[in-house]
Amino acid sequence: MVKSKWKKIGLTASLSLALFAAGCGSNDGGNEQAEETTSSVSEELEYTITGIEPGAGQTQTNDQAIAEYESLAGWEQETSSAGAMLTALGEAIDNEEPIIVAAWSPHYMFAQYDIKYLEDPKLIFGEEEHITTIVRNGLKDDMPNAYTILDSIYFELPVLEEALLAAKEIDFDFETIAQQWVDENAEKVAEWTEGVEPADGASIDLVLTPWDAEAFTTNVTKLVLEQQGFDVTLTPVDPSIMFEAIASGDSDATLSPWMPATHGAYYEKYEGQFEDLGANVEGARIGLAVPSYMEIDSIEDLEPAE
Ligand code: PBE
């Protein structure tokens, strides 16, 4: 586990070591101690939140937090990808440096790192999210058996968390993890497919967003539908395209919308143009998180940029 982690971040790690060495060389004043005690955490963070993909729902929620909290006035969000955010988080923790990241759960980041969500008194990130299954209008009449399966699929939070950790161990091969899970949970699959008639090769398209929980639940759904004779295509897209694809009928279903905070704006925009079959996961959450060694607990403990 340690080995593969180093393999992945090796390049970035040696790059930042080089930068660090350069920084030391140019420091001739030698009063680092004084600088450290006078600079605030917010200043050390350079008033920057380490974000994820520009197209993520949470990227908009982070911008909303920046707009609405006085303590975040003048802050910026640096977007890149979930992978880059996790690398930056890991490096900060290795060096006991401050960092503030866009975080969400379920995700293995909470098992791997000692991190905490910052309190969000304005509830910009909401309290609890659920991941819901939405299908195109008309699916119920066109494909009643697929509809029944999609309507039944539901994962308990600990089951999902365990699967996400297992996936990390095999380099995020979600097809393999989903196959193992389906093989080991035949009873659950039988429950979901009770009374369903075999499909005989009917095509069904599922869209999904590029994050781990969705990769697992959607790959399991694919296998369950295939067991029933469906021909299943998975199409990875951004959240905005996901809603558009279901609303236009280009795609049949998705298990990826996070509600009510993360994708609420898209949900409202397309409301009436899809059918919501209800949660496939409950007890999810999004927010801003920091390593536990940081002595702040709330977004309001941060300071505006001058
Ligand atoms: N996430 C994980 C996604 C949804 C699932 C919170 C990074 C998003 O922000 O769109």
GROMACS .gro file of C-alpha atoms and ligand atoms in nm:
model
  316
    1MET     CA    1   0.000   0.000   0.000
    2VAL     CA    2   0.274   0.243   0.098
    3LYS     CA    3   0.475   0.140  -0.204
    4SER     CA    4   0.203   0.213  -0.458
    5LYS     CA    5   0.129   0.545  -0.294
    6TRP     CA    6   0.489   0.653  -0.339
    7LYS     CA    7   0.495   0.530  -0.692
    8LYS     CA    8   0.203   0.758  -0.772
    9ILE     CA    9   0.312   1.074  -0.598
   10GLY     CA   10   0.686   1.021  -0.643
   11LEU     CA   11   0.717   1.276  -0.921
   12THR     CA   12   0.520   1.549  -0.745
   13ALA     CA   13   0.698   1.475  -0.418
   14SER     CA   14   1.045   1.517  -0.561
   15LEU     CA   15   0.934   1.830  -0.743
   16SER     CA   16   0.814   1.994  -0.424
   17LEU     CA   17   1.132   1.884  -0.243
   18ALA     CA   18   1.329   2.067  -0.510
   19LEU     CA   19   1.115   2.377  -0.463
   20PHE     CA   20   1.155   2.348  -0.089
   21ALA     CA   21   1.535   2.331  -0.124
   22ALA     CA   22   1.530   2.635  -0.352
   23GLY     CA   23   1.320   2.819  -0.097
   24CYS     CA   24   1.570   2.743   0.181
   25GLY     CA   25   1.859   2.868  -0.027
   26SER     CA   26   1.700   3.202  -0.088
   27ASN     CA   27   1.606   3.256   0.273
   28ASP     CA   28   1.878   3.479   0.414
   29GLY     CA   29   1.690   3.648   0.696
   30GLY     CA   30   1.671   3.341   0.918
   31ASN     CA   31   1.374   3.459   1.125
   32GLU     CA   32   1.139   3.180   1.015
   33GLN     CA   33   1.022   3.141   1.373
   34ALA     CA   34   0.886   3.496   1.388
   35GLU     CA   35   0.718   3.459   1.048
   36GLU     CA   36   0.549   3.139   1.158
   37THR     CA   37   0.402   3.283   1.474
   38THR     CA   38   0.270   3.599   1.313
   39SER     CA   39   0.115   3.443   1.002
   40SER     CA   40  -0.239   3.313   1.032
   41VAL     CA   41  -0.355   2.976   0.902
   42SER     CA   42  -0.550   3.156   0.631
   43GLU     CA   43  -0.238   3.337   0.519
   44GLU     CA   44  -0.039   3.012   0.518
   45LEU     CA   45  -0.311   2.863   0.301
   46GLU     CA   46  -0.268   3.159   0.069
   47TYR     CA   47  -0.645   3.204   0.097
   48THR     CA   48  -0.688   2.907  -0.135
   49ILE     CA   49  -0.917   2.605  -0.119
   50THR     CA   50  -0.784   2.298  -0.295
   51GLY     CA   51  -1.079   2.198  -0.510
   52ILE     CA   52  -1.153   1.918  -0.755
   53GLU     CA   53  -1.287   1.902  -1.114
   54PRO     CA   54  -1.422   2.233  -1.251
   55GLY     CA   55  -1.742   2.048  -1.356
   56ALA     CA   56  -1.812   1.892  -1.014
   57GLY     CA   57  -2.127   2.004  -0.837
   58GLN     CA   58  -1.917   2.073  -0.532
   59THR     CA   59  -1.703   2.323  -0.721
   60GLN     CA   60  -2.011   2.544  -0.746
   61THR     CA   61  -2.097   2.485  -0.382
   62ASN     CA   62  -1.744   2.588  -0.282
   63ASP     CA   63  -1.780   2.909  -0.484
   64GLN     CA   64  -2.109   2.971  -0.311
   65ALA     CA   65  -1.939   2.929   0.029
   66ILE     CA   66  -1.667   3.175  -0.077
   67ALA     CA   67  -1.939   3.422  -0.178
   68GLU     CA   68  -2.148   3.384   0.137
   69TYR     CA   69  -1.898   3.354   0.424
   70GLU     CA   70  -1.734   3.680   0.531
   71SER     CA   71  -1.442   3.470   0.655
   72LEU     CA   72  -1.383   3.353   0.296
   73ALA     CA   73  -1.398   3.697   0.131
   74GLY     CA   74  -1.124   3.725  -0.127
   75TRP     CA   75  -1.045   3.351  -0.117
   76GLU     CA   76  -0.991   3.142  -0.426
   77GLN     CA   77  -1.065   2.788  -0.522
   78GLU     CA   78  -0.798   2.603  -0.715
   79THR     CA   79  -0.964   2.338  -0.932
   80SER     CA   80  -0.794   2.036  -1.089
   81SER     CA   81  -0.917   1.683  -1.022
   82ALA     CA   82  -1.009   1.461  -0.729
   83GLY     CA   83  -0.682   1.273  -0.785
   84ALA     CA   84  -0.472   1.590  -0.772
   85MET     CA   85  -0.657   1.707  -0.462
   86LEU     CA   86  -0.587   1.374  -0.289
   87THR     CA   87  -0.218   1.393  -0.382
   88ALA     CA   88  -0.197   1.747  -0.242
   89LEU     CA   89  -0.378   1.636   0.074
   90GLY     CA   90  -0.140   1.342   0.122
   91GLU     CA   91   0.166   1.562   0.074
   92ALA     CA   92   0.041   1.827   0.315
   93ILE     CA   93  -0.022   1.560   0.578
   94ASP     CA   94   0.322   1.401   0.525
   95ASN     CA   95   0.474   1.745   0.594
   96GLU     CA   96   0.221   1.848   0.862
   97GLU     CA   97   0.137   2.153   0.658
   98PRO     CA   98  -0.201   2.324   0.650
   99ILE     CA   99  -0.440   2.254   0.362
  100ILE     CA  100  -0.813   2.296   0.309
  101VAL     CA  101  -0.980   2.068   0.059
  102ALA     CA  102  -1.314   1.996  -0.103
  103ALA     CA  103  -1.415   1.674   0.071
  104TRP     CA  104  -1.703   1.430   0.047
  105SER     CA  105  -1.809   1.102   0.195
  106PRO     CA  106  -1.845   0.816   0.140
  107HIS     CA  107  -1.484   0.823   0.021
  108TYR     CA  108  -1.170   0.641   0.135
  109MET     CA  109  -1.003   0.976   0.217
  110PHE     CA  110  -1.167   0.964   0.560
  111ALA     CA  111  -1.030   0.614   0.629
  112GLN     CA  112  -0.684   0.693   0.495
  113TYR     CA  113  -0.626   1.034   0.651
  114ASP     CA  114  -0.702   1.191   0.986
  115ILE     CA  115  -0.913   1.479   0.855
  116LYS     CA  116  -1.221   1.664   0.978
  117TYR     CA  117  -1.503   1.856   0.812
  118LEU     CA  118  -1.513   2.223   0.907
  119GLU     CA  119  -1.839   2.331   1.064
  120ASP     CA  120  -2.064   2.508   0.817
  121PRO     CA  121  -2.302   2.724   1.024
  122LYS     CA  122  -2.466   2.868   0.712
  123LEU     CA  123  -2.532   2.513   0.584
  124ILE     CA  124  -2.409   2.596   0.234
  125PHE     CA  125  -2.307   2.231   0.204
  126GLY     CA  126  -2.629   2.112   0.368
  127GLU     CA  127  -2.645   1.854   0.640
  128GLU     CA  128  -2.686   1.519   0.475
  129GLU     CA  129  -2.678   1.421   0.111
  130HIS     CA  130  -2.830   1.118  -0.052
  131ILE     CA  131  -2.736   0.974  -0.389
  132THR     CA  132  -3.046   0.926  -0.596
  133THR     CA  133  -3.145   0.720  -0.900
  134ILE     CA  134  -3.311   0.912  -1.181
  135VAL     CA  135  -3.445   0.767  -1.506
  136ARG     CA  136  -3.575   0.918  -1.828
  137ASN     CA  137  -3.946   0.980  -1.858
  138GLY     CA  138  -4.108   0.683  -2.028
  139LEU     CA  139  -3.862   0.421  -1.906
  140LYS     CA  140  -4.126   0.267  -1.684
  141ASP     CA  141  -4.349   0.187  -1.986
  142ASP     CA  142  -4.069   0.101  -2.229
  143MET     CA  143  -3.856  -0.114  -2.000
  144PRO     CA  144  -4.061  -0.210  -1.692
  145ASN     CA  145  -3.815  -0.479  -1.587
  146ALA     CA  146  -3.512  -0.252  -1.597
  147TYR     CA  147  -3.719   0.009  -1.415
  148THR     CA  148  -3.802  -0.239  -1.137
  149ILE     CA  149  -3.435  -0.327  -1.091
  150LEU     CA  150  -3.323   0.037  -1.089
  151ASP     CA  151  -3.597   0.119  -0.842
  152SER     CA  152  -3.482  -0.159  -0.606
  153ILE     CA  153  -3.106  -0.104  -0.602
  154TYR     CA  154  -2.992   0.042  -0.270
  155PHE     CA  155  -2.661   0.024  -0.082
  156GLU     CA  156  -2.611   0.051   0.292
  157LEU     CA  157  -2.342   0.309   0.369
  158PRO     CA  158  -2.097   0.065   0.541
  159VAL     CA  159  -2.126  -0.172   0.244
  160LEU     CA  160  -2.030   0.106   0.008
  161GLU     CA  161  -1.746   0.229   0.230
  162GLU     CA  162  -1.600  -0.121   0.246
  163ALA     CA  163  -1.618  -0.155  -0.132
  164LEU     CA  164  -1.444   0.180  -0.184
  165LEU     CA  165  -1.155   0.076   0.041
  166ALA     CA  166  -1.130  -0.260  -0.137
  167ALA     CA  167  -1.123  -0.082  -0.474
  168LYS     CA  168  -0.834   0.134  -0.358
  169GLU     CA  169  -0.634  -0.181  -0.281
  170ILE     CA  170  -0.660  -0.296  -0.644
  171ASP     CA  171  -0.589   0.036  -0.810
  172PHE     CA  172  -0.954   0.137  -0.846
  173ASP     CA  173  -1.053  -0.150  -1.071
  174PHE     CA  174  -1.424  -0.102  -1.011
  175GLU     CA  175  -1.529  -0.368  -1.263
  176THR     CA  176  -1.347  -0.632  -1.060
  177ILE     CA  177  -1.474  -0.502  -0.727
  178ALA     CA  178  -1.830  -0.490  -0.857
  179GLN     CA  179  -1.801  -0.845  -0.993
  180GLN     CA  180  -1.671  -0.972  -0.658
  181TRP     CA  181  -1.949  -0.794  -0.475
  182VAL     CA  182  -2.220  -0.934  -0.702
  183ASP     CA  183  -2.074  -1.286  -0.664
  184GLU     CA  184  -2.068  -1.255  -0.285
  185ASN     CA  185  -2.413  -1.097  -0.255
  186ALA     CA  186  -2.632  -1.322  -0.465
  187GLU     CA  187  -2.914  -1.294  -0.213
  188LYS     CA  188  -2.922  -0.916  -0.234
  189VAL     CA  189  -2.918  -0.935  -0.614
  190ALA     CA  190  -3.203  -1.188  -0.606
  191GLU     CA  191  -3.401  -0.946  -0.390
  192TRP     CA  192  -3.347  -0.663  -0.638
  193THR     CA  193  -3.448  -0.876  -0.935
  194GLU     CA  194  -3.744  -1.056  -0.779
  195GLY     CA  195  -4.025  -1.102  -1.031
  196VAL     CA  196  -3.819  -0.956  -1.315
  197GLU     CA  197  -3.846  -1.123  -1.654
  198PRO     CA  198  -3.528  -1.180  -1.862
  199ALA     CA  199  -3.464  -0.906  -2.116
  200ASP     CA  200  -3.319  -1.085  -2.417
  201GLY     CA  201  -3.055  -0.833  -2.521
  202ALA     CA  202  -3.246  -0.505  -2.485
  203SER     CA  203  -3.003  -0.211  -2.476
  204ILE     CA  204  -2.987   0.024  -2.182
  205ASP     CA  205  -2.754   0.318  -2.131
  206LEU     CA  206  -2.642   0.440  -1.790
  207VAL     CA  207  -2.454   0.766  -1.739
  208LEU     CA  208  -2.227   0.814  -1.439
  209THR     CA  209  -2.003   1.085  -1.298
  210PRO     CA  210  -1.628   1.025  -1.250
  211TRP     CA  211  -1.612   0.961  -0.874
  212ASP     CA  212  -1.558   0.640  -0.680
  213ALA     CA  213  -1.892   0.574  -0.512
  214GLU     CA  214  -2.074   0.616  -0.841
  215ALA     CA  215  -1.824   0.394  -1.023
  216PHE     CA  216  -1.898   0.115  -0.776
  217THR     CA  217  -2.277   0.143  -0.761
  218THR     CA  218  -2.308   0.184  -1.139
  219ASN     CA  219  -2.080  -0.111  -1.216
  220VAL     CA  220  -2.281  -0.330  -0.980
  221THR     CA  221  -2.602  -0.212  -1.151
  222LYS     CA  222  -2.452  -0.296  -1.491
  223LEU     CA  223  -2.375  -0.653  -1.380
  224VAL     CA  224  -2.718  -0.701  -1.226
  225LEU     CA  225  -2.888  -0.580  -1.546
  226GLU     CA  226  -2.658  -0.800  -1.757
  227GLN     CA  227  -2.748  -1.103  -1.546
  228GLN     CA  228  -3.107  -1.034  -1.649
  229GLY     CA  229  -3.015  -1.027  -2.018
  230PHE     CA  230  -2.976  -0.652  -2.077
  231ASP     CA  231  -2.702  -0.511  -2.297
  232VAL     CA  232  -2.563  -0.229  -2.081
  233THR     CA  233  -2.350   0.069  -2.184
  234LEU     CA  234  -2.185   0.292  -1.924
  235THR     CA  235  -2.108   0.650  -2.027
  236PRO     CA  236  -1.899   0.868  -1.793
  237VAL     CA  237  -1.997   1.236  -1.804
  238ASP     CA  238  -1.993   1.556  -1.596
  239PRO     CA  239  -2.292   1.625  -1.369
  240SER     CA  240  -2.437   1.888  -1.609
  241ILE     CA  241  -2.432   1.642  -1.901
  242MET     CA  242  -2.574   1.370  -1.678
  243PHE     CA  243  -2.893   1.564  -1.614
  244GLU     CA  244  -2.917   1.680  -1.974
  245ALA     CA  245  -2.876   1.323  -2.105
  246ILE     CA  246  -3.156   1.187  -1.886
  247ALA     CA  247  -3.386   1.486  -1.950
  248SER     CA  248  -3.343   1.456  -2.329
  249GLY     CA  249  -3.382   1.078  -2.320
  250ASP     CA  250  -3.035   1.023  -2.472
  251SER     CA  251  -2.954   0.810  -2.172
  252ASP     CA  252  -3.188   0.585  -1.974
  253ALA     CA  253  -3.079   0.621  -1.615
  254THR     CA  254  -2.813   0.730  -1.367
  255LEU     CA  255  -2.729   0.649  -1.006
  256SER     CA  256  -2.500   0.953  -0.968
  257PRO     CA  257  -2.696   1.265  -0.859
  258TRP     CA  258  -2.607   1.390  -0.511
  259MET     CA  259  -2.895   1.574  -0.344
  260PRO     CA  260  -3.005   1.814  -0.216
  261ALA     CA  261  -2.696   2.040  -0.204
  262THR     CA  262  -2.444   1.909  -0.456
  263HIS     CA  263  -2.655   1.879  -0.772
  264GLY     CA  264  -2.965   2.064  -0.655
  265ALA     CA  265  -2.930   2.339  -0.916
  266TYR     CA  266  -2.929   2.088  -1.205
  267TYR     CA  267  -3.211   1.893  -1.050
  268GLU     CA  268  -3.426   2.206  -1.038
  269LYS     CA  269  -3.331   2.307  -1.390
  270TYR     CA  270  -3.455   1.977  -1.536
  271GLU     CA  271  -3.731   1.897  -1.287
  272GLY     CA  272  -4.026   1.728  -1.457
  273GLN     CA  273  -3.803   1.600  -1.737
  274PHE     CA  274  -3.695   1.288  -1.547
  275GLU     CA  275  -3.831   1.053  -1.285
  276ASP     CA  276  -3.665   1.023  -0.943
  277LEU     CA  277  -3.672   0.667  -0.808
  278GLY     CA  278  -3.530   0.767  -0.470
  279ALA     CA  279  -3.205   0.719  -0.283
  280ASN     CA  280  -2.959   0.444  -0.374
  281VAL     CA  281  -2.728   0.561  -0.090
  282GLU     CA  282  -2.809   0.768   0.220
  283GLY     CA  283  -2.587   0.938   0.475
  284ALA     CA  284  -2.351   1.103   0.226
  285ARG     CA  285  -2.197   1.444   0.291
  286ILE     CA  286  -1.992   1.717   0.127
  287GLY     CA  287  -1.795   2.003   0.278
  288LEU     CA  288  -1.460   2.163   0.335
  289ALA     CA  289  -1.213   1.953   0.532
  290VAL     CA  290  -0.873   2.001   0.695
  291PRO     CA  291  -0.619   1.769   0.861
  292SER     CA  292  -0.715   1.715   1.227
  293TYR     CA  293  -0.389   1.873   1.346
  294MET     CA  294  -0.512   2.209   1.221
  295GLU     CA  295  -0.649   2.415   1.505
  296ILE     CA  296  -0.963   2.538   1.334
  297ASP     CA  297  -1.307   2.381   1.353
  298SER     CA  298  -1.533   2.605   1.150
  299ILE     CA  299  -1.535   2.786   0.818
  300GLU     CA  300  -1.586   3.095   1.034
  301ASP     CA  301  -1.245   3.041   1.198
  302LEU     CA  302  -1.084   3.142   0.868
  303GLU     CA  303  -0.992   3.500   0.784
  304PRO     CA  304  -1.073   3.704   0.476
  305ALA     CA  305  -0.790   3.786   0.239
  306GLU     CA  306  -0.685   4.150   0.261
  307PBE     N1  307  -1.856   1.485  -0.554
  307PBE     C1  308  -1.867   1.342  -0.533
  307PBE     C2  309  -1.942   1.504  -0.673
  307PBE     C3  310  -2.057   1.418  -0.650
  307PBE     C4  311  -1.995   1.302  -0.586
  307PBE     C5  312  -1.910   1.547  -0.433
  307PBE     C6  313  -1.719   1.517  -0.577
  307PBE     C7  314  -1.971   1.645  -0.722
  307PBE     O1  315  -1.926   1.739  -0.657
  307PBE     O2  316  -2.033   1.662  -0.826
   0.00000   0.00000   0.00000
